[in-house]
XYZ file of C-alpha atoms in Angstrom:
734
model
C -13.450 69.599 56.804
C -10.576 67.277 57.577
C -12.969 64.760 58.996
C -15.076 64.842 55.833
C -12.044 64.307 53.629
C -10.917 61.392 55.740
C -14.313 59.787 55.539
C -14.447 60.324 51.817
C -11.012 58.750 51.346
C -11.945 55.849 53.635
C -15.175 55.313 51.738
C -13.309 55.435 48.433
C -10.671 52.971 49.663
C -13.379 50.626 50.919
C -15.068 50.737 47.516
C -11.784 50.053 45.769
C -11.084 47.130 48.144
C -14.470 45.624 47.449
C -13.813 45.897 43.716
C -10.290 44.493 44.096
C -11.658 41.451 45.940
C -14.184 40.988 43.147
C -11.460 41.205 40.499
C -9.117 38.928 42.441
C -11.879 36.367 42.752
C -12.051 36.072 38.975
C -15.510 37.539 38.626
C -16.760 37.823 35.035
C -16.137 41.224 33.420
C -19.891 41.902 33.250
C -20.189 41.589 37.060
C -17.190 43.888 37.521
C -18.738 46.454 35.157
C -21.975 46.563 37.181
C -20.133 46.795 40.500
C -17.611 49.435 39.448
C -20.215 51.826 38.000
C -22.289 51.530 41.187
C -19.296 52.033 43.514
C -18.077 54.964 41.411
C -21.478 56.626 41.441
C -21.802 56.362 45.228
C -18.231 57.501 45.905
C -18.470 60.518 43.594
C -22.104 61.326 44.487
C -22.727 61.397 40.700
C -26.114 61.260 39.077
C -25.030 58.824 36.382
C -21.993 56.640 35.678
C -21.182 54.538 32.641
C -18.530 52.156 31.335
C -17.991 52.190 27.561
C -15.921 49.934 25.255
C -14.435 51.205 22.005
C -14.951 49.165 18.818
C -12.358 48.954 15.992
C -14.295 51.529 13.956
C -14.157 54.121 16.737
C -17.717 53.768 17.974
C -18.345 52.842 21.583
C -20.817 50.556 23.292
C -22.155 50.940 26.844
C -21.187 47.796 28.795
C -21.966 49.006 32.336
C -24.183 51.736 33.810
C -25.551 53.114 37.148
C -27.990 55.883 38.018
C -28.707 57.578 41.353
C -31.932 56.225 42.821
C -34.829 58.497 42.042
C -32.730 60.417 39.536
C -32.338 60.132 35.737
C -33.053 57.001 33.776
C -29.882 54.852 33.440
C -28.197 54.636 30.095
C -29.182 51.248 28.631
C -26.409 48.637 28.378
C -25.701 47.911 24.721
C -26.312 51.474 23.568
C -23.902 52.342 20.754
C -22.306 55.788 20.619
C -20.815 56.978 17.348
C -17.665 59.042 17.186
C -17.484 62.653 16.053
C -18.042 66.150 17.437
C -17.063 67.555 20.816
C -17.885 65.148 23.614
C -16.191 62.797 26.108
C -16.339 59.847 23.755
C -14.496 61.613 20.923
C -12.036 63.573 23.120
C -10.781 60.473 24.976
C -10.604 58.467 21.717
C -8.451 61.178 20.123
C -6.141 61.947 23.057
C -6.087 58.811 25.165
C -6.249 61.094 28.239
C -8.959 62.121 30.743
C -11.448 64.701 29.487
C -14.176 66.935 30.930
C -17.285 68.625 29.546
C -18.456 71.402 31.847
C -21.491 72.336 29.785
C -23.124 69.954 27.349
C -24.959 72.849 25.846
C -21.694 73.546 24.034
C -21.138 69.896 23.086
C -21.682 68.362 19.659
C -21.864 64.984 17.934
C -23.990 61.883 18.606
C -22.644 61.351 22.122
C -23.451 64.973 23.073
C -26.955 64.581 21.698
C -27.481 61.508 23.868
C -26.200 63.390 26.929
C -28.573 66.318 26.380
C -31.466 63.885 25.891
C -30.668 62.472 29.323
C -30.602 65.975 30.847
C -26.876 65.912 31.615
C -25.108 69.212 32.269
C -21.502 68.128 32.782
C -19.344 64.958 32.630
C -15.826 63.718 33.365
C -14.244 60.698 31.672
C -11.045 58.674 32.129
C -9.549 56.179 29.670
C -9.303 52.454 30.427
C -6.103 50.924 29.060
C -5.614 47.176 28.821
C -2.069 45.964 28.160
C -1.084 49.329 26.693
C -4.058 49.576 24.358
C -7.027 51.976 24.711
C -9.927 49.664 25.538
C -12.655 52.174 26.553
C -13.481 54.798 29.111
C -15.379 55.369 32.346
C -17.510 58.470 32.885
C -19.246 60.228 35.792
C -22.078 62.610 34.858
C -24.175 65.238 36.607
C -27.531 66.874 35.944
C -26.826 69.686 38.351
C -25.636 73.167 37.528
C -22.539 72.954 39.713
C -19.542 71.369 38.067
C -18.112 68.031 39.047
C -15.218 68.413 41.527
C -11.795 69.241 40.086
C -10.276 66.001 41.422
C -12.848 63.797 39.716
C -10.404 62.761 36.972
C -7.839 61.688 39.567
C -10.379 59.804 41.627
C -11.553 57.969 38.497
C -8.041 56.638 37.911
C -8.161 54.028 40.684
C -11.417 52.652 39.320
C -10.205 52.542 35.717
C -7.069 50.670 36.807
C -9.209 48.026 38.520
C -11.425 47.760 35.447
C -8.329 47.393 33.251
C -6.983 44.675 35.540
C -10.338 42.863 35.559
C -10.520 42.998 31.747
C -6.895 41.855 31.347
C -7.476 38.978 33.759
C -10.654 37.991 31.970
C -8.916 38.150 28.604
C -6.057 36.053 29.972
C -8.517 33.481 31.250
C -10.352 33.481 27.950
C -7.109 33.191 26.033
C -5.868 30.427 28.333
C -9.168 28.607 28.055
C -9.112 29.161 24.305
C -5.541 27.850 24.142
C -6.500 24.754 26.104
C -9.548 24.194 23.918
C -7.450 24.728 20.821
C -4.830 22.232 22.000
C -7.539 19.706 22.817
C -9.067 20.209 19.367
C -5.674 19.789 17.709
C -5.097 16.649 19.772
C -8.415 15.185 18.621
C -7.625 15.920 14.973
C -4.080 14.562 15.374
C -5.541 11.331 16.759
C -7.697 10.988 13.639
C -4.680 11.592 11.414
C -2.575 9.073 13.362
C -5.320 6.463 12.951
C -5.078 6.977 9.171
C -8.785 7.635 8.758
C -10.057 8.740 5.365
C -9.401 12.408 4.451
C -13.123 13.197 4.273
C -13.520 12.303 7.945
C -10.538 14.525 8.786
C -11.968 17.425 6.755
C -15.310 17.205 8.548
C -13.670 17.014 11.976
C -11.265 19.888 11.276
C -14.046 22.182 10.039
C -16.084 21.525 13.196
C -13.129 21.913 15.568
C -12.032 25.206 13.972
C -15.568 26.547 14.149
C -15.879 25.775 17.852
C -12.373 26.972 18.802
C -12.666 30.283 16.948
C -16.343 30.782 17.816
C -16.950 31.250 14.100
C -20.209 30.836 12.225
C -19.005 29.239 8.977
C -16.022 27.035 8.048
C -15.157 25.724 4.596
C -12.292 23.481 3.434
C -11.633 23.700 -0.301
C -9.373 21.835 -2.719
C -7.821 23.708 -5.639
C -8.393 21.861 -8.926
C -7.168 22.247 -12.463
C -8.778 24.851 -14.676
C -9.113 27.508 -11.966
C -11.708 25.575 -9.967
C -12.180 24.676 -6.304
C -14.066 21.745 -4.792
C -15.683 21.972 -1.343
C -14.397 19.007 0.722
C -15.296 20.144 4.264
C -18.130 22.246 5.746
C -19.335 23.365 9.178
C -21.960 25.844 10.337
C -22.738 27.026 13.856
C -26.489 26.826 13.164
C -28.763 24.137 11.814
C -30.097 26.454 9.124
C -29.524 25.360 5.487
C -26.284 26.632 3.973
C -25.941 27.839 0.365
C -23.312 25.251 -0.632
C -22.765 21.506 -0.245
C -19.870 19.080 -0.061
C -18.573 18.318 -3.532
C -19.800 21.576 -5.053
C -17.359 23.257 -7.427
C -16.779 26.981 -7.890
C -14.605 29.063 -10.169
C -11.770 31.079 -8.715
C -11.643 34.796 -9.414
C -12.571 38.149 -7.977
C -11.654 39.461 -4.550
C -12.257 36.892 -1.837
C -10.180 34.961 0.681
C -10.125 31.724 -1.360
C -8.835 33.423 -4.516
C -6.325 35.601 -2.618
C -4.830 32.513 -0.944
C -4.547 30.814 -4.342
C -2.856 33.850 -5.887
C -0.375 34.478 -3.070
C 0.040 31.118 -1.338
C -0.269 33.047 1.975
C -3.076 33.700 4.486
C -5.564 36.355 3.406
C -8.465 38.224 4.969
C -11.412 40.232 3.677
C -12.776 42.461 6.450
C -15.700 43.790 4.449
C -17.563 41.458 2.090
C -19.350 44.463 0.685
C -16.155 45.123 -1.269
C -15.663 41.473 -2.335
C -16.380 39.926 -5.722
C -16.341 36.584 -7.556
C -18.292 33.303 -7.166
C -16.886 32.589 -3.694
C -18.002 36.043 -2.529
C -21.498 35.418 -3.880
C -21.739 32.255 -1.768
C -20.344 34.113 1.256
C -22.952 36.838 0.934
C -25.746 34.254 0.766
C -24.300 32.801 3.962
C -24.306 36.270 5.542
C -20.535 36.795 5.667
C -19.347 40.168 6.926
C -15.674 39.135 6.938
C -13.531 36.071 6.217
C -10.017 34.745 6.717
C -8.392 32.097 4.528
C -5.286 30.001 5.292
C -3.422 27.850 2.740
C -3.093 24.058 2.946
C 0.237 23.015 1.420
C 1.053 19.342 0.832
C 4.704 18.459 0.242
C 5.520 22.003 -0.835
C 2.555 22.329 -3.215
C -0.540 24.454 -2.599
C -3.376 21.933 -2.228
C -6.289 23.996 -0.923
C -7.402 26.344 1.827
C -9.448 26.699 5.005
C -11.854 29.637 5.043
C -13.366 31.045 8.261
C -16.422 33.242 7.776
C -18.024 35.599 10.273
C -21.496 37.114 10.118
C -20.779 39.574 12.944
C -20.004 43.239 12.405
C -16.668 42.993 14.173
C -13.841 41.594 12.071
C -12.323 38.241 12.934
C -9.539 38.476 15.577
C -6.079 39.446 14.376
C -4.620 36.095 15.447
C -7.087 34.023 13.392
C -4.544 33.293 10.643
C -1.976 32.171 13.207
C -4.434 29.933 15.042
C -5.475 28.279 11.786
C -1.891 27.180 11.038
C -1.927 24.175 13.389
C -5.121 22.843 11.815
C -3.947 23.321 8.227
C -0.713 21.471 9.044
C -2.713 18.503 10.355
C -4.943 18.538 7.277
C -1.829 18.569 5.074
C -0.392 15.633 7.034
C -3.616 13.660 6.640
C -3.646 14.320 2.890
C 0.045 13.450 2.517
C -0.400 10.238 4.533
C -3.368 9.268 2.413
C -1.447 9.989 -0.764
C 1.434 7.824 0.471
C -0.954 4.991 1.351
C -2.675 5.278 -2.016
C 0.659 5.391 -3.807
C 1.973 2.363 -1.904
C -1.251 0.452 -2.477
C -1.217 1.503 -6.113
C 2.444 0.461 -6.449
C 1.722 -2.948 -4.911
C -1.324 -3.423 -7.154
C 0.692 -2.345 -10.165
C 3.536 -4.761 -9.378
C 1.057 -7.595 -8.899
C -0.554 -6.735 -12.237
C 2.852 -6.661 -13.940
C 3.695 -10.078 -12.443
C 0.468 -11.570 -13.740
C 1.124 -10.231 -17.226
C 4.778 -11.334 -17.055
C 3.612 -14.863 -16.181
C 1.411 -14.910 -19.276
C 4.292 -13.695 -21.407
C 6.710 -16.236 -19.891
C 4.459 -19.166 -20.711
C 4.092 -17.907 -24.270
C 0.386 -17.230 -24.062
C -1.169 -16.233 -27.401
C -0.896 -12.484 -28.098
C -4.678 -11.975 -28.043
C -4.757 -13.388 -24.485
C -1.912 -11.057 -23.475
C -3.663 -8.055 -25.074
C -6.888 -8.728 -23.172
C -5.015 -9.222 -19.905
C -2.873 -6.090 -20.290
C -5.803 -3.768 -21.036
C -7.688 -5.102 -18.018
C -4.695 -4.928 -15.674
C -3.786 -1.397 -16.833
C -7.347 -0.186 -16.354
C -7.600 -1.563 -12.837
C -4.091 -0.480 -11.766
C -4.565 3.099 -13.000
C -8.234 3.359 -11.915
C -9.104 4.294 -15.497
C -12.511 4.125 -17.156
C -11.343 2.720 -20.512
C -8.211 1.021 -21.799
C -7.557 0.241 -25.450
C -4.678 -1.407 -27.281
C -4.316 -0.741 -30.989
C -1.926 -2.006 -33.692
C -0.676 0.355 -36.382
C -1.197 -1.044 -39.881
C -0.607 -0.145 -43.492
C -2.449 2.704 -45.156
C -2.716 4.872 -42.038
C -5.048 2.456 -40.246
C -5.154 1.032 -36.732
C -6.744 -2.199 -35.552
C -8.104 -2.486 -32.010
C -6.597 -5.667 -30.546
C -7.625 -5.304 -26.899
C -9.923 -3.205 -24.737
C -11.365 -2.968 -21.214
C -14.039 -0.859 -19.505
C -14.451 -0.218 -15.800
C -18.186 -0.911 -15.987
C -17.889 -4.135 -17.941
C -20.333 -2.749 -20.493
C -19.236 -3.334 -24.083
C -17.512 -0.321 -25.637
C -18.968 1.302 -28.787
C -15.986 0.030 -30.825
C -15.179 -3.682 -30.583
C -11.930 -5.636 -30.827
C -10.965 -6.104 -34.464
C -12.420 -2.750 -35.558
C -10.236 -0.688 -37.873
C -10.068 3.113 -37.715
C -8.178 5.728 -39.705
C -5.370 7.755 -38.205
C -5.476 11.518 -38.496
C -6.595 14.619 -36.632
C -5.697 15.617 -33.102
C -5.904 12.622 -30.745
C -3.551 10.577 -28.577
C -3.278 7.594 -30.936
C -2.344 9.760 -33.928
C 0.089 11.877 -31.880
C 1.899 8.742 -30.680
C 2.150 7.536 -34.296
C 3.534 10.892 -35.443
C 6.027 11.400 -32.607
C 6.728 7.870 -31.310
C 6.473 9.417 -27.826
C 3.759 9.348 -25.148
C 0.934 11.819 -25.693
C -2.002 13.113 -23.660
C -5.188 14.819 -24.776
C -7.711 16.938 -22.929
C -10.960 16.230 -24.752
C -12.335 19.608 -23.736
C -9.694 21.070 -26.091
C -11.651 19.957 -29.178
C -9.718 16.914 -30.519
C -10.455 15.670 -34.030
C -10.292 12.645 -36.323
C -12.127 9.287 -36.466
C -10.409 8.080 -33.311
C -11.515 11.198 -31.418
C -15.075 10.611 -32.642
C -14.975 7.084 -31.206
C -13.548 8.419 -27.936
C -16.412 10.893 -27.643
C -18.857 7.988 -27.913
C -17.047 6.467 -24.933
C -17.380 9.762 -23.047
C -13.660 10.512 -22.723
C -12.688 13.716 -20.939
C -8.948 13.004 -21.143
C -6.662 10.291 -22.519
C -3.006 9.229 -22.429
C -1.339 7.105 -25.093
C 2.016 5.299 -24.802
C 3.803 3.660 -27.767
C 4.556 -0.064 -28.046
C 7.957 -0.567 -29.708
C 8.891 -4.064 -30.860
C 12.568 -4.552 -31.706
C 13.010 -0.877 -32.542
C 9.844 -0.620 -34.622
C 6.636 1.201 -33.654
C 4.048 -1.561 -33.418
C 1.071 0.031 -31.677
C -0.229 2.039 -28.726
C -1.912 1.563 -25.345
C -4.463 4.296 -24.594
C -5.960 5.008 -21.169
C -9.127 7.110 -21.070
C -10.996 8.859 -18.266
C -14.555 10.202 -18.191
C -13.909 12.270 -15.059
C -13.377 16.023 -15.083
C -9.942 15.805 -13.496
C -7.096 14.959 -15.870
C -5.318 11.624 -15.618
C -2.428 11.658 -13.080
C 0.883 13.118 -14.220
C 2.673 9.771 -13.761
C 0.302 7.833 -16.048
C 2.812 7.731 -18.913
C 5.556 6.365 -16.646
C 3.311 3.730 -15.091
C 2.189 2.532 -18.510
C 5.786 1.948 -19.625
C 6.171 -1.323 -17.704
C 3.041 -2.753 -19.333
C 3.994 -1.683 -22.860
C 7.418 -3.305 -22.424
C 5.750 -6.593 -21.484
C 3.414 -6.294 -24.474
C 6.422 -5.697 -26.720
C 8.125 -8.760 -25.244
C 5.002 -10.869 -25.797
C 4.741 -9.704 -29.415
C 8.449 -10.276 -30.049
C 8.192 -13.737 -28.480
C 5.122 -14.538 -30.551
C 6.839 -13.366 -33.708
C 9.924 -15.405 -32.852
C 7.752 -18.418 -32.011
C 5.839 -18.008 -35.256
C 9.085 -17.764 -37.188
C 10.466 -20.831 -35.383
C 7.249 -22.774 -35.975
C 7.272 -21.829 -39.637
C 10.926 -22.826 -39.907
C 10.257 -26.167 -38.217
C 7.260 -26.741 -40.439
C 9.394 -26.110 -43.509
C 12.043 -28.530 -42.207
C 9.463 -31.216 -41.469
C 7.790 -30.670 -44.831
C 11.173 -30.864 -46.559
C 12.007 -34.083 -44.667
C 8.650 -35.628 -45.580
C 9.107 -34.559 -49.177
C 12.597 -36.103 -49.177
C 11.209 -39.331 -47.769
C 8.554 -39.447 -50.463
C 11.162 -38.739 -53.144
C 13.488 -41.456 -51.801
C 10.553 -43.854 -51.613
C 9.581 -42.970 -55.163
C 13.177 -43.265 -56.360
C 13.562 -46.644 -54.656
C 10.268 -47.856 -56.078
C 10.665 -46.476 -59.576
C 14.457 -46.798 -59.840
C 16.553 -49.310 -57.878
C 13.660 -51.585 -56.946
C 12.399 -51.853 -60.555
C 15.904 -52.431 -61.897
C 16.545 -55.196 -59.385
C 13.214 -56.844 -60.281
C 14.145 -56.659 -63.976
C 17.648 -58.008 -63.254
C 16.189 -60.904 -61.296
C 13.784 -61.806 -64.111
C 16.577 -61.508 -66.680
C 18.879 -63.731 -64.626
C 16.156 -66.375 -64.244
C 15.551 -66.325 -68.024
C 19.280 -66.568 -68.695
C 19.619 -69.549 -66.387
C 16.744 -71.283 -68.088
C 17.997 -70.613 -71.635
C 21.769 -70.570 -71.371
C 22.793 -73.231 -68.860
C 23.322 -76.596 -70.627
C 21.580 -79.699 -69.363
C 23.444 -81.521 -66.643
C 25.068 -78.406 -65.201
C 23.050 -78.643 -62.039
C 25.747 -76.965 -59.923
C 25.797 -73.861 -62.089
C 22.013 -73.776 -62.158
C 21.870 -73.961 -58.386
C 24.436 -71.159 -58.086
C 22.572 -68.850 -60.454
C 19.237 -69.655 -58.785
C 20.836 -68.652 -55.433
C 21.913 -65.317 -56.910
C 18.366 -64.753 -58.195
C 16.969 -65.563 -54.731
C 19.357 -63.051 -53.128
C 18.188 -60.421 -55.579
C 14.574 -61.129 -54.569
C 15.625 -60.666 -50.925
C 17.241 -57.331 -51.756
C 14.022 -56.239 -53.479
C 12.014 -57.225 -50.395
C 14.414 -55.243 -48.147
C 14.129 -52.212 -50.384
C 10.352 -52.538 -50.274
C 10.432 -52.622 -46.476
C 12.814 -49.670 -46.404
C 10.486 -47.673 -48.642
C 7.522 -48.622 -46.474
C 9.416 -47.315 -43.415
C 10.114 -44.027 -45.099
C 6.444 -43.493 -45.845
C 4.197 -46.136 -44.281
C 2.030 -47.707 -46.908
C -0.812 -48.450 -44.472
C -0.892 -44.781 -43.496
C -0.807 -43.572 -47.069
C -3.500 -46.003 -48.188
C -5.945 -46.095 -45.248
C -5.146 -43.312 -42.833
C -4.321 -43.253 -39.128
C -6.656 -45.987 -37.918
C -5.265 -48.888 -40.065
C -1.690 -47.619 -39.644
C -1.950 -47.742 -35.849
C -3.577 -51.181 -36.030
C -0.589 -52.396 -38.045
C 1.844 -51.013 -35.445
C -0.124 -52.599 -32.607
C -0.189 -55.947 -34.377
C 3.587 -55.929 -34.942
C 4.484 -54.869 -31.349
C 6.319 -57.430 -29.206
C 4.431 -56.084 -26.124
C 0.626 -56.433 -26.173
C -1.101 -53.198 -27.172
C -4.627 -52.089 -26.203
C -5.665 -49.718 -28.967
C -8.490 -47.128 -28.959
C -8.902 -44.966 -32.056
C -11.751 -42.440 -32.301
C -10.856 -40.690 -35.535
C -13.347 -40.297 -38.368
C -12.012 -40.094 -41.889
C -8.649 -38.796 -43.002
C -6.669 -36.039 -41.318
C -4.147 -33.732 -42.988
C -1.058 -35.696 -43.974
C 1.373 -33.807 -41.634
C -0.949 -34.527 -38.665
C -1.224 -38.237 -39.509
C 2.538 -38.560 -40.026
C 3.319 -36.852 -36.711
C 0.874 -39.060 -34.781
C 2.169 -42.202 -36.526
C 5.824 -41.446 -35.766
C 5.022 -40.570 -32.135
C 3.332 -43.957 -31.598
C 6.116 -45.765 -33.508
C 8.873 -44.193 -31.375
C 6.946 -44.735 -28.118
C 6.317 -48.429 -28.886
C 9.957 -48.956 -29.883
C 11.256 -47.359 -26.636
C 8.813 -49.336 -24.514
C 9.796 -52.647 -26.069
C 13.523 -51.901 -25.703
C 13.713 -50.300 -22.251
C 10.503 -50.324 -20.183
C 10.150 -54.036 -19.271
C 6.413 -53.444 -19.649
C 3.682 -56.088 -19.854
C 1.087 -53.931 -21.620
C 0.801 -50.708 -23.595
C -2.285 -48.466 -23.988
C -2.522 -46.397 -27.170
C -5.398 -43.950 -27.657
C -6.074 -41.426 -30.410
C -9.139 -39.192 -30.676
C -10.248 -35.965 -32.298
C -12.367 -33.286 -30.607
C -12.450 -29.576 -29.760
C -10.404 -28.811 -32.839
C -7.419 -31.028 -31.914
C -6.090 -34.576 -32.243
C -5.020 -36.103 -28.927
C -2.677 -39.081 -28.824
C -1.697 -40.901 -25.644
C 0.735 -43.799 -25.197
C 1.065 -45.271 -21.693
C 2.842 -48.399 -20.410
C 3.072 -50.208 -17.055
C 6.857 -50.473 -17.120
C 9.522 -49.369 -14.661
C 9.424 -45.668 -15.609
C 12.290 -43.319 -14.929
C 12.839 -42.691 -18.621
C 14.809 -39.584 -19.671
C 13.184 -37.848 -22.648
C 16.469 -36.075 -23.435
C 18.531 -39.269 -23.426
C 18.150 -39.851 -27.137
C 17.302 -37.956 -30.305
C 14.032 -39.804 -31.049
C 11.640 -37.915 -28.753
C 13.491 -34.640 -29.291
C 12.922 -34.951 -33.021
C 9.279 -35.883 -32.463
C 8.834 -32.849 -30.184
C 10.227 -30.639 -32.924
C 7.814 -32.159 -35.432
C 4.839 -31.723 -33.087
C 5.710 -28.127 -32.174
C 6.300 -27.319 -35.833
C 2.636 -28.132 -36.358
C 1.625 -25.848 -33.465
C 1.093 -28.744 -31.064
C 2.608 -29.786 -27.764
C 4.174 -32.964 -26.457
C 4.301 -33.808 -22.750
C 6.195 -36.620 -21.103
C 5.806 -38.164 -17.651
C 7.854 -41.107 -16.382
C 8.137 -41.336 -12.582
C 10.366 -44.178 -11.327
C 8.265 -47.301 -10.863
C 5.180 -45.616 -12.265
C 5.367 -46.401 -15.955
C 5.722 -43.909 -18.771
C 3.057 -41.712 -20.377
C 3.455 -39.729 -23.570
C 0.782 -37.214 -24.600
C 0.500 -35.234 -27.811
C -2.017 -32.563 -28.756
C -2.078 -31.439 -32.403
C -4.324 -28.607 -33.631
C -6.456 -29.374 -36.618
C -6.802 -26.807 -39.424
C -8.914 -23.789 -38.419
C -8.234 -24.036 -34.656
C -5.939 -22.061 -32.342
C -2.735 -23.797 -31.289
C -2.755 -25.192 -27.746
C -0.829 -23.201 -25.147
C 2.296 -23.862 -23.349
C 4.926 -26.354 -22.523
C 8.086 -25.591 -20.588
C 10.903 -28.109 -20.831
C 8.459 -30.739 -21.958
C 6.204 -30.314 -18.914
C 2.533 -29.460 -19.355
C 1.391 -26.209 -17.748
């Protein structure tokens, strides 16, 4: 008896040692399950042994089994036992302690039915606990009438402890391996983020890495959009089978699903049973075969941006730590998005500043308003990545006039520059007029009015308008339109402000320039009128009286001086001759005030007369047909007169070239000498006065006189019906 007990204990200890070596060697749990059921069966002389794992729902699955050779058929691995009734499975699940069934004829429930089918009479089971949690149980079963020994429960304990240790070790290895894999995956994603790759590449990589790390079947990355919508930006599937959704697809939020719950709470969410879910996202999940899903938020700079959704098609719910493990990936996604936004913002800021500089340059060189309008609409459109940009001027009678426009495609817009439209209704242009503040319109909100009708032709989905104020008065509006579903960025109004200020400056400058030009023109016209009046007064008044006085004096001398008074006659004849000289001087003075050759024959004979009178030889080229407007001819004549006078006095030149020609809507005059150069155009009042006269007519005068290189004077005067030439700065041609 004692010898038999000793042998039994020795045999049992040998079996436990063999199992301990197997566990210590890191054998897979499946190998341990096979070995432990076999060792247990031999040690206990049982007919059947089994190792069963509990599932979260309380059912159990056979993961290891052994049967005595020549005895009953082994229980198949993978067999699922449902809870309920009176049987080992249910008793151990309820109590967490060892249990015994001495007669399965009295048992009940699915597990008891299975036992009777196998011909079992009695069974003993012991729980397997892993890290304080009931993991499963081990059972020894008999087909014989005699009961299993009373110490069977105690003898099972050593085996269940080894199984628990093997499972804990395996779980630790799996967790450690999973942690290492997770860290490697995070490192790979972090490398992508650090390299500043495009977000789409990051989304694709993150979805794949999450799927592999979590051993999931389906991963989706979604962006929350305005209007209760989401856009799919990242996808991954464990199989190559087609999936029911594609990148870029949009879905409505709503119902009970992980994506909507994350949006509503801003926190991780899980749905363990998609049979209870609802909404568009759930419909897609069901098509994909989801049984459960977990969603984690992606927050960018404190704002909910989107979510990552992990879907499982297995019956078991996703692990409890899924939400926690997702956090590292969502943080990297948020960093990638934030970095991209910063890069886009910096690039956009640089582009915007460059655009503002280009417009400011146009404004500084006093470019015509229509050139500024065209440039501003184009620069605004490109800087804001808009589809359409329009600039409109408010007019009398509730009308606007389109003065500039740009399209991203380059295709002509339905409404052209110069078109007039009526204000009224609900649209950005009318709202700006009514409030004098920026306004934005969502064209899905049913805007109205003629302007809204035109915008619909353009395909607007949203628009922002910003007022243009000129010297405290509402002048017009710049409108930016988008055909995309997403609204224009929230900072559009602010970014437009810099452009509208430059437009206002350009308009104010143009108005001031127009007023100055008009004032100069009036001064020049008044001066010319005064010259003509003085000439007329000299000719009709003083000159005629002196001629009459001379004739009267000559008659008096002839009739009144007695013969022989030769001295008196000579004296009176001298006075008459002086009077003739005064008349000639007055005639020359009148001719200088308004050149007779110019008045009688036009610019060509007048310039020939000046060339003929010059003390320095003049080479003259005149290509002017017919008469030009009097102010143009006078300005050209006085420019050549002043240039010839200065050359003769100061240049020490040997030759002068004078050219005048019309073409392209302007008169061009050039005077060039081969003198010593170095002339200062501001040294006297002559050229300054001529510049005023030229600019009063909308023209420009440029002056170039390098030391030793001669002097060149150029004048461009617009002819009636042409645009004025652009820009001079301090007398230098741009």
